[in-house]
mmCIF file with all atom_site columns, C-alpha atoms in Angstrom:
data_model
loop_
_atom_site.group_PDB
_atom_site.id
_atom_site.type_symbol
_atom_site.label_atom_id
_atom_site.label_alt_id
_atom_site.label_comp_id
_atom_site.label_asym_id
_atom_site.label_entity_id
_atom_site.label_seq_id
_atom_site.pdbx_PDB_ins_code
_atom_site.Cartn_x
_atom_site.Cartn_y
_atom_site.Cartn_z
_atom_site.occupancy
_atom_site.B_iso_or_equiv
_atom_site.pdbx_formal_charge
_atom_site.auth_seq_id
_atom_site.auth_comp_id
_atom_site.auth_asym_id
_atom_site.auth_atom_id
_atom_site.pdbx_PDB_model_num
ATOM 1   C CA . UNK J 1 1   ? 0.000   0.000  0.000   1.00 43.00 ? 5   UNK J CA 1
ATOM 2   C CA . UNK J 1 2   ? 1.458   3.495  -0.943  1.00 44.00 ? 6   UNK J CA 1
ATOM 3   C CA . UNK J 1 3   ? 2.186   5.821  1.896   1.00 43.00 ? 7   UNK J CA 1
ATOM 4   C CA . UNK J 1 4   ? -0.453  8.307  0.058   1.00 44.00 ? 8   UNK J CA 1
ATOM 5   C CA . UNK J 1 5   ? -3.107  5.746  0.103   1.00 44.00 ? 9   UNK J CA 1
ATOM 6   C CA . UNK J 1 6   ? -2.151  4.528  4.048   1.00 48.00 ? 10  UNK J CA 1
ATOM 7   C CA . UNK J 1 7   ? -2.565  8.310  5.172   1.00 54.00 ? 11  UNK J CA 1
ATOM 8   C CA . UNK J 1 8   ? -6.442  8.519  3.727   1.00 57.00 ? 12  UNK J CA 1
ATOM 9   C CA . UNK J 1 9   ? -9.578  8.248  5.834   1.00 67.00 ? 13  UNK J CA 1
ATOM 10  C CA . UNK J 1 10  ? -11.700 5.979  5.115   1.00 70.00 ? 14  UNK J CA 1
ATOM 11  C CA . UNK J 1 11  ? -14.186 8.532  3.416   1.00 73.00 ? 15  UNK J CA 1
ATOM 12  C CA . UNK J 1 12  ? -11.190 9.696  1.130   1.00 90.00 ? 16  UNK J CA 1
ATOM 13  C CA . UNK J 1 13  ? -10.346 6.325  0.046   1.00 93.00 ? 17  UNK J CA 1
ATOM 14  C CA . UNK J 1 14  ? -14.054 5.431  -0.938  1.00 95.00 ? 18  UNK J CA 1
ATOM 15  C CA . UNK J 1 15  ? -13.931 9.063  -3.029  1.00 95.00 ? 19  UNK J CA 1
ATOM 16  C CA . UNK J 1 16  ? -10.873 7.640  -4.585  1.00 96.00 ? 20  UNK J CA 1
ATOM 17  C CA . UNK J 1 17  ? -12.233 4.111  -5.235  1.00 97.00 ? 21  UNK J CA 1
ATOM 18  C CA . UNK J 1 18  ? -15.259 6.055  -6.762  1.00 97.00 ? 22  UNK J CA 1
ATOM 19  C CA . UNK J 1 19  ? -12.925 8.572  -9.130  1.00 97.00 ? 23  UNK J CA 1
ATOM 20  C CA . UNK J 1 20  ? -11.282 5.392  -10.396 1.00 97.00 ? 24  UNK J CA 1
ATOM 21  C CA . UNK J 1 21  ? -14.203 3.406  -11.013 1.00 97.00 ? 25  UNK J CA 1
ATOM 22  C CA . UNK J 1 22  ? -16.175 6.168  -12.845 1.00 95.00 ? 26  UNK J CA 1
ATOM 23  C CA . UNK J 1 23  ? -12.821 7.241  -14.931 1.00 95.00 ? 27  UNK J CA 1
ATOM 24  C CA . UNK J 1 24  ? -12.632 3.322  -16.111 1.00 96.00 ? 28  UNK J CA 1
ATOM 25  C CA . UNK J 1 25  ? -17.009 3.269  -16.465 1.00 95.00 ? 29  UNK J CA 1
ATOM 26  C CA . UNK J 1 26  ? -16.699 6.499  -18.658 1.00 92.00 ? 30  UNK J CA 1
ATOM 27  C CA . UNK J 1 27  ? -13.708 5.200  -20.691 1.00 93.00 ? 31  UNK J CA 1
ATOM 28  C CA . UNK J 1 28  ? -13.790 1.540  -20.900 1.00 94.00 ? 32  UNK J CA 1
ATOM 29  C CA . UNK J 1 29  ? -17.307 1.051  -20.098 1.00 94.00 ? 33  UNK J CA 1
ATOM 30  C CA . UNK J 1 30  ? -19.132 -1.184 -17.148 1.00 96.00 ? 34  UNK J CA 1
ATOM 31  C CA . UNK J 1 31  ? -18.849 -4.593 -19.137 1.00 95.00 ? 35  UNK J CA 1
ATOM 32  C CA . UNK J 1 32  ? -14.825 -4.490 -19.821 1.00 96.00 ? 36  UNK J CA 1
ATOM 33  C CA . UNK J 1 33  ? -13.746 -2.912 -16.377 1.00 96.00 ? 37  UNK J CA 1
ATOM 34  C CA . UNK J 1 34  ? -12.610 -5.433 -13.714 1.00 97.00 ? 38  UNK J CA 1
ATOM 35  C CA . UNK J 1 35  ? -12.601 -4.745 -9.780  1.00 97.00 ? 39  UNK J CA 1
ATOM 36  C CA . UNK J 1 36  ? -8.720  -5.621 -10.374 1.00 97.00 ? 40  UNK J CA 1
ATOM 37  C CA . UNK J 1 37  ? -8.168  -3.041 -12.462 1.00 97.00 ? 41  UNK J CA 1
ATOM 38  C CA . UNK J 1 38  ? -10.276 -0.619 -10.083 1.00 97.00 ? 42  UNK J CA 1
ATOM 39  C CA . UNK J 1 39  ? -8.008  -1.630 -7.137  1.00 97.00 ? 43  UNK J CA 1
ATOM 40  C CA . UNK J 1 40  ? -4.787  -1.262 -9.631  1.00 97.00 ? 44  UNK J CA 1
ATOM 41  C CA . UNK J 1 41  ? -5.584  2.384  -10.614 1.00 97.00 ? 45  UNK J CA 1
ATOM 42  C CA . UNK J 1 42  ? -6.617  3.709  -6.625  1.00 96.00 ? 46  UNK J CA 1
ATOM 43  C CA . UNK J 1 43  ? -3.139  1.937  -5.493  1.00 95.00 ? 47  UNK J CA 1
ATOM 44  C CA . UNK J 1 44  ? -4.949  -0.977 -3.171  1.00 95.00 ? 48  UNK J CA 1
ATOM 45  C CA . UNK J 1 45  ? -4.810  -4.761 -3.405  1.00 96.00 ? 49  UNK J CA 1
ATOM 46  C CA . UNK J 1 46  ? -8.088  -6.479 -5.205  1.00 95.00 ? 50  UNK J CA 1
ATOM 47  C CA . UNK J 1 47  ? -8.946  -8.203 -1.496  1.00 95.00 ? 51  UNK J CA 1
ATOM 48  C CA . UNK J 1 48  ? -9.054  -4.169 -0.175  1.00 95.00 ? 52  UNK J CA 1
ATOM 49  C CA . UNK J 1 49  ? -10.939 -2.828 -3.065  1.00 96.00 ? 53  UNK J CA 1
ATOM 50  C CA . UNK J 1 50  ? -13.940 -5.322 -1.403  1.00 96.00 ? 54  UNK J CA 1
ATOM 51  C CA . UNK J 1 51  ? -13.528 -3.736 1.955   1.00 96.00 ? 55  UNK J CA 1
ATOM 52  C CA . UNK J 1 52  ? -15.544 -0.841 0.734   1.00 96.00 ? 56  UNK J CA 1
ATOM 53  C CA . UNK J 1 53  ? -17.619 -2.833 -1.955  1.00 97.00 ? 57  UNK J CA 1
ATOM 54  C CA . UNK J 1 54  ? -18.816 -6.447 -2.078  1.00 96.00 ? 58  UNK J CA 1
ATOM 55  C CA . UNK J 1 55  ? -19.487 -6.183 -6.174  1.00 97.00 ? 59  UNK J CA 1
ATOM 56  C CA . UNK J 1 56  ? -18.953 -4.364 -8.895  1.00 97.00 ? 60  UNK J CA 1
ATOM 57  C CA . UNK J 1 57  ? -23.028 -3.884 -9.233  1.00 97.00 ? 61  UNK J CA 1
ATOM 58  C CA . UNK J 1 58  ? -22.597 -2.078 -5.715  1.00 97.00 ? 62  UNK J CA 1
ATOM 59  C CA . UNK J 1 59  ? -19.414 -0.252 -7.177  1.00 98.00 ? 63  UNK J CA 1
ATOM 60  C CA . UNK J 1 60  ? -21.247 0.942  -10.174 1.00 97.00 ? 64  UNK J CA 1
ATOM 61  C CA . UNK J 1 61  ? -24.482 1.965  -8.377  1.00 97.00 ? 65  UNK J CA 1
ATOM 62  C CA . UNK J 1 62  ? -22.099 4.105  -5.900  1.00 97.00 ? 66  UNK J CA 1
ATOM 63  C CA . UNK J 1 63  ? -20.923 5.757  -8.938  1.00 96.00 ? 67  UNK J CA 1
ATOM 64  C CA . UNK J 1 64  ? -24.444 6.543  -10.437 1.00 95.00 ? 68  UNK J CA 1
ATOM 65  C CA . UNK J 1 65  ? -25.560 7.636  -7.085  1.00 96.00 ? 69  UNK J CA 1
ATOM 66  C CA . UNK J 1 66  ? -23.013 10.333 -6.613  1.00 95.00 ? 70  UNK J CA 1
ATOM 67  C CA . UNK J 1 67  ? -23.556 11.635 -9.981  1.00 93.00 ? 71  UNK J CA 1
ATOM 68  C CA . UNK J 1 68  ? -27.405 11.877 -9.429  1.00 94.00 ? 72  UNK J CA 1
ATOM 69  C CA . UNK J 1 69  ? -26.658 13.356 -6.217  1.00 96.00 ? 73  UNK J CA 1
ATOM 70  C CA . UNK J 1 70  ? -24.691 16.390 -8.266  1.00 95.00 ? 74  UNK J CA 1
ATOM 71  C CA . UNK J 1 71  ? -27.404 16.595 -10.654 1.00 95.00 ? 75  UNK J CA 1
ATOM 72  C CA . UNK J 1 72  ? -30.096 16.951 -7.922  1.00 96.00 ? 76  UNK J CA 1
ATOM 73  C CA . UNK J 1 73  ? -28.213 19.715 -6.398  1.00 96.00 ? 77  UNK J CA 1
ATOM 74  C CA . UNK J 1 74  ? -28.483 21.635 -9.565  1.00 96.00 ? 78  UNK J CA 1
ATOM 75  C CA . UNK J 1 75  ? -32.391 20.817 -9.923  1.00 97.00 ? 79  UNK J CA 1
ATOM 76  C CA . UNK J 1 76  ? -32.975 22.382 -6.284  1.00 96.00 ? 80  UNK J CA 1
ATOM 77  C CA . UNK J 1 77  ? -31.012 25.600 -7.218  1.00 95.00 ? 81  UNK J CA 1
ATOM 78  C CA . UNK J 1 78  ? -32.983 25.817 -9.822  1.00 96.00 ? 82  UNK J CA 1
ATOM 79  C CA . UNK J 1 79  ? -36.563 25.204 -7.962  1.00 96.00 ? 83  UNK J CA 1
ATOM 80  C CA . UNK J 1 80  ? -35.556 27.076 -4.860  1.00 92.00 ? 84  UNK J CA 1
ATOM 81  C CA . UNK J 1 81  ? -33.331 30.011 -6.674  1.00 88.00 ? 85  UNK J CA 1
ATOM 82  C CA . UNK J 1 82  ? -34.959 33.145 -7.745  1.00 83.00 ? 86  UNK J CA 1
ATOM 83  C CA . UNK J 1 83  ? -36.191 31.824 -10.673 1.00 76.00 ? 87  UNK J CA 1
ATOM 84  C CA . UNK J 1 84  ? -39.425 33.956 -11.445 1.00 85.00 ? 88  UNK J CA 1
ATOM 85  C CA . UNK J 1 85  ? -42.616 32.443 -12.283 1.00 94.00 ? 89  UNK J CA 1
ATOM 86  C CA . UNK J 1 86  ? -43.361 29.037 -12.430 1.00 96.00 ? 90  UNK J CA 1
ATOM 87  C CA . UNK J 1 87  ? -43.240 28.367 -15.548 1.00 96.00 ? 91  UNK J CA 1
ATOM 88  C CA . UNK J 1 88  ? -40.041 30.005 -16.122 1.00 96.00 ? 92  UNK J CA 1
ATOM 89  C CA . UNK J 1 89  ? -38.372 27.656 -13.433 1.00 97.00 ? 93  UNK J CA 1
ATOM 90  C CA . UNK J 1 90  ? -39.675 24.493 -15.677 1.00 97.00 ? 94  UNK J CA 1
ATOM 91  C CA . UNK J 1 91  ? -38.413 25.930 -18.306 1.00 97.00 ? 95  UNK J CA 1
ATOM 92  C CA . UNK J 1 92  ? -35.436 25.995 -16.833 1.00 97.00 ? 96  UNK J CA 1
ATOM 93  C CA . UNK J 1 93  ? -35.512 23.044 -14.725 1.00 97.00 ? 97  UNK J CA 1
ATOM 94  C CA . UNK J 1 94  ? -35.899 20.734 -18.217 1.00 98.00 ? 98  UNK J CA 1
ATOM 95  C CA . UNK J 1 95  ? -33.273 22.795 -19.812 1.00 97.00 ? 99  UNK J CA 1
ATOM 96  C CA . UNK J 1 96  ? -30.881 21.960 -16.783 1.00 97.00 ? 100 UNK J CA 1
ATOM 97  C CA . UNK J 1 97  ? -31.490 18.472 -17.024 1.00 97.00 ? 101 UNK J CA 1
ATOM 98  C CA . UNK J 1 98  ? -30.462 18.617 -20.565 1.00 97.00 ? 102 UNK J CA 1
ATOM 99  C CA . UNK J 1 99  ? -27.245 20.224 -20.361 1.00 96.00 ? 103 UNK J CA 1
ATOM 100 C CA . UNK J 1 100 ? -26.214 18.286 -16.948 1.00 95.00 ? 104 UNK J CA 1
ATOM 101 C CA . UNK J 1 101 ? -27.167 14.760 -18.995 1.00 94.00 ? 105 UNK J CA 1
ATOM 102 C CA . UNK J 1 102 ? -25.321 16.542 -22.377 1.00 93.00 ? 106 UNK J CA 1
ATOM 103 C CA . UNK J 1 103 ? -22.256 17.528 -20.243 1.00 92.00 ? 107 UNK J CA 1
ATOM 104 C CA . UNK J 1 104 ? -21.824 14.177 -18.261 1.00 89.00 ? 108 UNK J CA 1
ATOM 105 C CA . UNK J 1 105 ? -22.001 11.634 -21.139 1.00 85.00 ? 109 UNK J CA 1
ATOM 106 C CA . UNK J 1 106 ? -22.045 13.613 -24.067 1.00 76.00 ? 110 UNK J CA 1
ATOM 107 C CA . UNK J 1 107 ? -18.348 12.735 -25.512 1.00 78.00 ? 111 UNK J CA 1
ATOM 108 C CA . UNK J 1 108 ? -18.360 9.040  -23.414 1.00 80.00 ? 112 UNK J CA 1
ATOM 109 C CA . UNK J 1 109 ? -21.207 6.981  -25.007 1.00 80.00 ? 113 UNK J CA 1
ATOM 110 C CA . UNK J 1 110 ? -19.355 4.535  -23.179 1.00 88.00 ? 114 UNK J CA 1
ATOM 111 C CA . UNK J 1 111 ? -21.171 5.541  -19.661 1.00 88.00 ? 115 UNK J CA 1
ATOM 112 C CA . UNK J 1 112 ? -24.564 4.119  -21.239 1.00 89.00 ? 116 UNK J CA 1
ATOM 113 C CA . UNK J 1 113 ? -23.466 0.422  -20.210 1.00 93.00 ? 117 UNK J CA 1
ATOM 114 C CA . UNK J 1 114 ? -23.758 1.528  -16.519 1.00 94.00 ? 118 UNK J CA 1
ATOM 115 C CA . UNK J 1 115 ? -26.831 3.257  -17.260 1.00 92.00 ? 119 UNK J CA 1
ATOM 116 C CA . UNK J 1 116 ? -28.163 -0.245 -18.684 1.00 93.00 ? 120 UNK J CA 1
ATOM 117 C CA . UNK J 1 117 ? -27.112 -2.133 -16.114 1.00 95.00 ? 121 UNK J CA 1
ATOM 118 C CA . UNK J 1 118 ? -28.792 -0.094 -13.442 1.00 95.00 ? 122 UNK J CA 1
ATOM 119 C CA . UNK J 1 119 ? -32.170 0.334  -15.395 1.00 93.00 ? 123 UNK J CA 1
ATOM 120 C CA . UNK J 1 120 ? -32.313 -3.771 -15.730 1.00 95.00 ? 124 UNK J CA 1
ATOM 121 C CA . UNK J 1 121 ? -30.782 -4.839 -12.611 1.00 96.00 ? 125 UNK J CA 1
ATOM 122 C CA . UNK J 1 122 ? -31.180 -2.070 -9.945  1.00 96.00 ? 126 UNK J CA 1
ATOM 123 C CA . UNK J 1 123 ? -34.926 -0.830 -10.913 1.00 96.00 ? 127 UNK J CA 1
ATOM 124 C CA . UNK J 1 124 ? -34.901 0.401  -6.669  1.00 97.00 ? 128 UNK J CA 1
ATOM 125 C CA . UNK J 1 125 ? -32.401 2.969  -8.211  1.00 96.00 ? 129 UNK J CA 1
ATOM 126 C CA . UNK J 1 126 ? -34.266 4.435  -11.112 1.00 95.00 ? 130 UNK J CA 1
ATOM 127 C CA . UNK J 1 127 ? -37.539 4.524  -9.006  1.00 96.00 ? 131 UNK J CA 1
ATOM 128 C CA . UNK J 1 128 ? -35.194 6.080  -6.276  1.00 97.00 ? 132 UNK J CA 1
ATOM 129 C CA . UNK J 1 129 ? -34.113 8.675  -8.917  1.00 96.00 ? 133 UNK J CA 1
ATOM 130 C CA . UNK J 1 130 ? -37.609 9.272  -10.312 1.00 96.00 ? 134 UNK J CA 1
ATOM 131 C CA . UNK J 1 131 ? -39.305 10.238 -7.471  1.00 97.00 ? 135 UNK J CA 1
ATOM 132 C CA . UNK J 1 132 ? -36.345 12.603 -6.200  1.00 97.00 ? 136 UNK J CA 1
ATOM 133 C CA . UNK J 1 133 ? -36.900 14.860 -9.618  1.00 97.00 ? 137 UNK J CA 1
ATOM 134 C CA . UNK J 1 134 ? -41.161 14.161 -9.663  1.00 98.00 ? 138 UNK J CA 1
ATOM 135 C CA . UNK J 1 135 ? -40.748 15.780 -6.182  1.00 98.00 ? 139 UNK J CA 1
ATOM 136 C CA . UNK J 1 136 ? -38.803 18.588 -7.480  1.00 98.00 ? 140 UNK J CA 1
ATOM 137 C CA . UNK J 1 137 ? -41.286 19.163 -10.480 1.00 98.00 ? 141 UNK J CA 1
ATOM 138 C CA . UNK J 1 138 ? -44.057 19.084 -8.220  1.00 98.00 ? 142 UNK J CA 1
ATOM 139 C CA . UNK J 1 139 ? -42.794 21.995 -5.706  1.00 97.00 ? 143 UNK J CA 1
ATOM 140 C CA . UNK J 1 140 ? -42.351 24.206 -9.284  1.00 97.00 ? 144 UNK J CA 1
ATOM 141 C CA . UNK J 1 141 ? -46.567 22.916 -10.104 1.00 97.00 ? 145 UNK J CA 1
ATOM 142 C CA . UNK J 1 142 ? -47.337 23.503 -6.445  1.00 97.00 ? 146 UNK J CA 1
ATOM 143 C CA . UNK J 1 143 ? -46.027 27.292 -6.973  1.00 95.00 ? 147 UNK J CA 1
ATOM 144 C CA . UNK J 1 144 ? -47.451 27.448 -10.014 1.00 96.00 ? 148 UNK J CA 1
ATOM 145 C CA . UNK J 1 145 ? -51.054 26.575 -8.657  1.00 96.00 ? 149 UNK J CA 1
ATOM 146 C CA . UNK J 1 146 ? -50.482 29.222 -5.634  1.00 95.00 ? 150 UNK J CA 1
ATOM 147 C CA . UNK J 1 147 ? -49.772 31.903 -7.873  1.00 94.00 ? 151 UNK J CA 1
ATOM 148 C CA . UNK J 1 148 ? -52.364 30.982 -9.904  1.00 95.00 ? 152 UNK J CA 1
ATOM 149 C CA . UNK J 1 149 ? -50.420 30.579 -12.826 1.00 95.00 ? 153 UNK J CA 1
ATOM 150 C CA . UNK J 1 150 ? -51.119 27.101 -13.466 1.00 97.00 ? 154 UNK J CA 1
ATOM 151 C CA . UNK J 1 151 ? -54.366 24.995 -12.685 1.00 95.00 ? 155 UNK J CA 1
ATOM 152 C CA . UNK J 1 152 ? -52.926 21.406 -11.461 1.00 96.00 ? 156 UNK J CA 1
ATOM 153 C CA . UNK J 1 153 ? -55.232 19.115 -10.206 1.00 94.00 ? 157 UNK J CA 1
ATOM 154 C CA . UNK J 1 154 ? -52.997 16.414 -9.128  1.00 96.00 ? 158 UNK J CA 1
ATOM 155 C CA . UNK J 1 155 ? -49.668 17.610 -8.272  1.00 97.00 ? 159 UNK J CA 1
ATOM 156 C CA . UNK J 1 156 ? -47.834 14.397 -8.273  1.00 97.00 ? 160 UNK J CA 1
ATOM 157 C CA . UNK J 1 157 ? -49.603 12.679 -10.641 1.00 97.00 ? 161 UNK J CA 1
ATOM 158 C CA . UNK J 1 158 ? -48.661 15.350 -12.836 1.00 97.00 ? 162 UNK J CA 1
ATOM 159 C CA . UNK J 1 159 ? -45.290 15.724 -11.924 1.00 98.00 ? 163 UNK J CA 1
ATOM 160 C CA . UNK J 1 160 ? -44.318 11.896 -12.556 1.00 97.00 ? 164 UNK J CA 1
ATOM 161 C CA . UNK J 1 161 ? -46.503 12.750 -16.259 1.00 97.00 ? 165 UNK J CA 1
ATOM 162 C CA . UNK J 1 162 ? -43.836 15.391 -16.816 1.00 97.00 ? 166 UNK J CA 1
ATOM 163 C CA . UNK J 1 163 ? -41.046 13.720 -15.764 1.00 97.00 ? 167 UNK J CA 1
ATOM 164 C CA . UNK J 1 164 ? -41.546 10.889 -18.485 1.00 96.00 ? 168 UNK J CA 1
ATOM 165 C CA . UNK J 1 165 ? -41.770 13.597 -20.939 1.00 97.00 ? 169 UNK J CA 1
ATOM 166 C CA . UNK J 1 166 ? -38.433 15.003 -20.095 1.00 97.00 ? 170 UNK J CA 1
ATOM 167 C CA . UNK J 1 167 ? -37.124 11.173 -20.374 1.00 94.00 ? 171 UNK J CA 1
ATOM 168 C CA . UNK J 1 168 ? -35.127 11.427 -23.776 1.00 94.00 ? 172 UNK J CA 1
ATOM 169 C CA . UNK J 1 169 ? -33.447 14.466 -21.842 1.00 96.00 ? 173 UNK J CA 1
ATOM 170 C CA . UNK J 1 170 ? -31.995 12.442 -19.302 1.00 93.00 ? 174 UNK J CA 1
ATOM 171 C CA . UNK J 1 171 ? -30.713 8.919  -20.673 1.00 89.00 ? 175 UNK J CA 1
ATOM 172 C CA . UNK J 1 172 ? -27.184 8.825  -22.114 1.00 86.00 ? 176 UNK J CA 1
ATOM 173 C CA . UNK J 1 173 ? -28.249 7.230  -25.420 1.00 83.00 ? 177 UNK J CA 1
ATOM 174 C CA . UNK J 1 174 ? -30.003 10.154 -26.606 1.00 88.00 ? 178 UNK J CA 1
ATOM 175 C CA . UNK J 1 175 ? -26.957 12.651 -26.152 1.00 88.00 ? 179 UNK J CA 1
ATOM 176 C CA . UNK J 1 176 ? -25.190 12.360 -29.666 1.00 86.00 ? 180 UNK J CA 1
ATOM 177 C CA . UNK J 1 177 ? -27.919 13.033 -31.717 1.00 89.00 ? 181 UNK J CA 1
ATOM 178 C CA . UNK J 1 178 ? -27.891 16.697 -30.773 1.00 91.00 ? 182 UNK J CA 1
ATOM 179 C CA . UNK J 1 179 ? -25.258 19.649 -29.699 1.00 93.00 ? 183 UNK J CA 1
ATOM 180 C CA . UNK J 1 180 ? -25.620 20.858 -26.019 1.00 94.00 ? 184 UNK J CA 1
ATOM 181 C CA . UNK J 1 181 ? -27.645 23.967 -27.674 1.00 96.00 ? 185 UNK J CA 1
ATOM 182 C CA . UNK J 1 182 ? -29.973 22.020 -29.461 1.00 96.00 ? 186 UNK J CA 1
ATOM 183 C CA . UNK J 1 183 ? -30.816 19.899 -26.659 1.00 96.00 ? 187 UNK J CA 1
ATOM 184 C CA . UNK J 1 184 ? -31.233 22.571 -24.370 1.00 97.00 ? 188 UNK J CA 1
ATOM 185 C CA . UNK J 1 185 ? -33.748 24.368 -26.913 1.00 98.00 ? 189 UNK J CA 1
ATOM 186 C CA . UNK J 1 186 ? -35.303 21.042 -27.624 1.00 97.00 ? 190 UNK J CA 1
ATOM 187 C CA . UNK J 1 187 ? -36.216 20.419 -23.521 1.00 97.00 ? 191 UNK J CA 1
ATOM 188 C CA . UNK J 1 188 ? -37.160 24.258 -23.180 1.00 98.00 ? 192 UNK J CA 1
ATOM 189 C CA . UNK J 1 189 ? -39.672 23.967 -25.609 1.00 98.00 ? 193 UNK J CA 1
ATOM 190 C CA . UNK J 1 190 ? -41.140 20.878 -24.359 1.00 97.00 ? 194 UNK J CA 1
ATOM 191 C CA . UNK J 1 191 ? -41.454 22.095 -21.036 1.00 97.00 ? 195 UNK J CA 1
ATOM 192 C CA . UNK J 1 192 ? -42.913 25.507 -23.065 1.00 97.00 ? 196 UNK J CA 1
ATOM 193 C CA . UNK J 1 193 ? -45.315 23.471 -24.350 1.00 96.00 ? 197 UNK J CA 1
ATOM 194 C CA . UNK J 1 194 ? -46.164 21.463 -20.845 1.00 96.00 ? 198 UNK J CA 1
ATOM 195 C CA . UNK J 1 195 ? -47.065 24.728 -19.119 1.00 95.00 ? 199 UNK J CA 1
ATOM 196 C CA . UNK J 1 196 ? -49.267 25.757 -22.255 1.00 94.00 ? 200 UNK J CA 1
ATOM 197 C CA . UNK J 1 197 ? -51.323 22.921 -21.249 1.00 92.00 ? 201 UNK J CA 1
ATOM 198 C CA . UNK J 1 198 ? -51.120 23.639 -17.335 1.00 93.00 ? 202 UNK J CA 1
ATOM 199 C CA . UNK J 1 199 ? -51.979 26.952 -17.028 1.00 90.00 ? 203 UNK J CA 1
ATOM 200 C CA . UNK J 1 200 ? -54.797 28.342 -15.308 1.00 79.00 ? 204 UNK J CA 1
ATOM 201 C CA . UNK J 1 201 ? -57.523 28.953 -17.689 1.00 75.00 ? 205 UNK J CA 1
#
């Protein structure tokens, strides 16, 4: 063990585990990455590496989970920043989503095969996601309906309605068919279009 890697805690050497694993995700891809060459690139022995995490399922949903964490931190600047009206903030709450998905696996089409293997394997995860942003969309309807600019019946239901809408926006598949600027003007005028059909009449 290196003398870096001996002076870490053990949250700094999970971070590091996590760094490696997503730089080998992004460039390799899930399938052809190996928990030896994991270990290998954050300086530990195999038999360590599985200190922190029994498989390299549990590796790869640690990895997913931090970078959904990031992107939800975005979303709630975005709900709970001085955004304006309510429509304006799902404007920009789709566009967000765009460029975040865009930025984060727009040049690796290799970080799909993680994205795969979570959507067939580790469905808890996906729901887990899903109703994190749904309960971000509806705080932006629930505004919406106090200020009378929109005329929601069903908050939630219509949040997880709008959320599958915006689902070509967030799945890595879907980024190289577009530039970041087209995306972003492609999810903006979706949600445009969503809050044409939720306003208050």
């Amino acid at each position: 063990m290196s003398s870096v890697l001996s002076e870490l805690t053990p949250v700094d050497t999970r971070t590091q585990i996590l760094d490696c694993a997503e730089s080998r995700f992004r460039m390799y891809g899930y399938g052809k990455t190996t928990m030896a060459e994991i270990a290998r690139d954050a300086s530990m022995s195999a038999a360590n590496l599985y200190r922190y995490f029994e498989s390299k399922q549990e590796l790869g949903v640690a990895c997913a989970k931090r970078c959904m964490e990031e992107l939800f931190a975005v979303l709630r600047q975005v709900v709970r920043g001085p955004c304006g009206s309510a429509r304006a903030c799902l404007e920009d709450f789709a566009g967000e989503i765009a460029l975040w998905t865009h930025d984060q696996c727009g040049e690796e089409p290799r970080i799909n095969e993680l994205v795969e293997m979570i959507l067939s394997e580790r469905q808890d995860i996906v729901f887990w996601r899903e109703s994190r942003v749904t309960g971000l969309i509806a705080e932006i309807l629930s505004r919406g309906n106090d200020a009378r600019e929109f005329d929601v019946d069903n908050v939630i239901e219509a949040a997880q309605s709008i959320h599958s809408a915006l689902t070509m926006f967030q799945l890595p598949v879907f980024m190289g068919l577009y530039d970041r600027d087209e995306l972003e003007r492609r999810a903006r005028a979706l949600a445009e279009l969503l809050c044409r059909g939720l306003q208050a009449r």
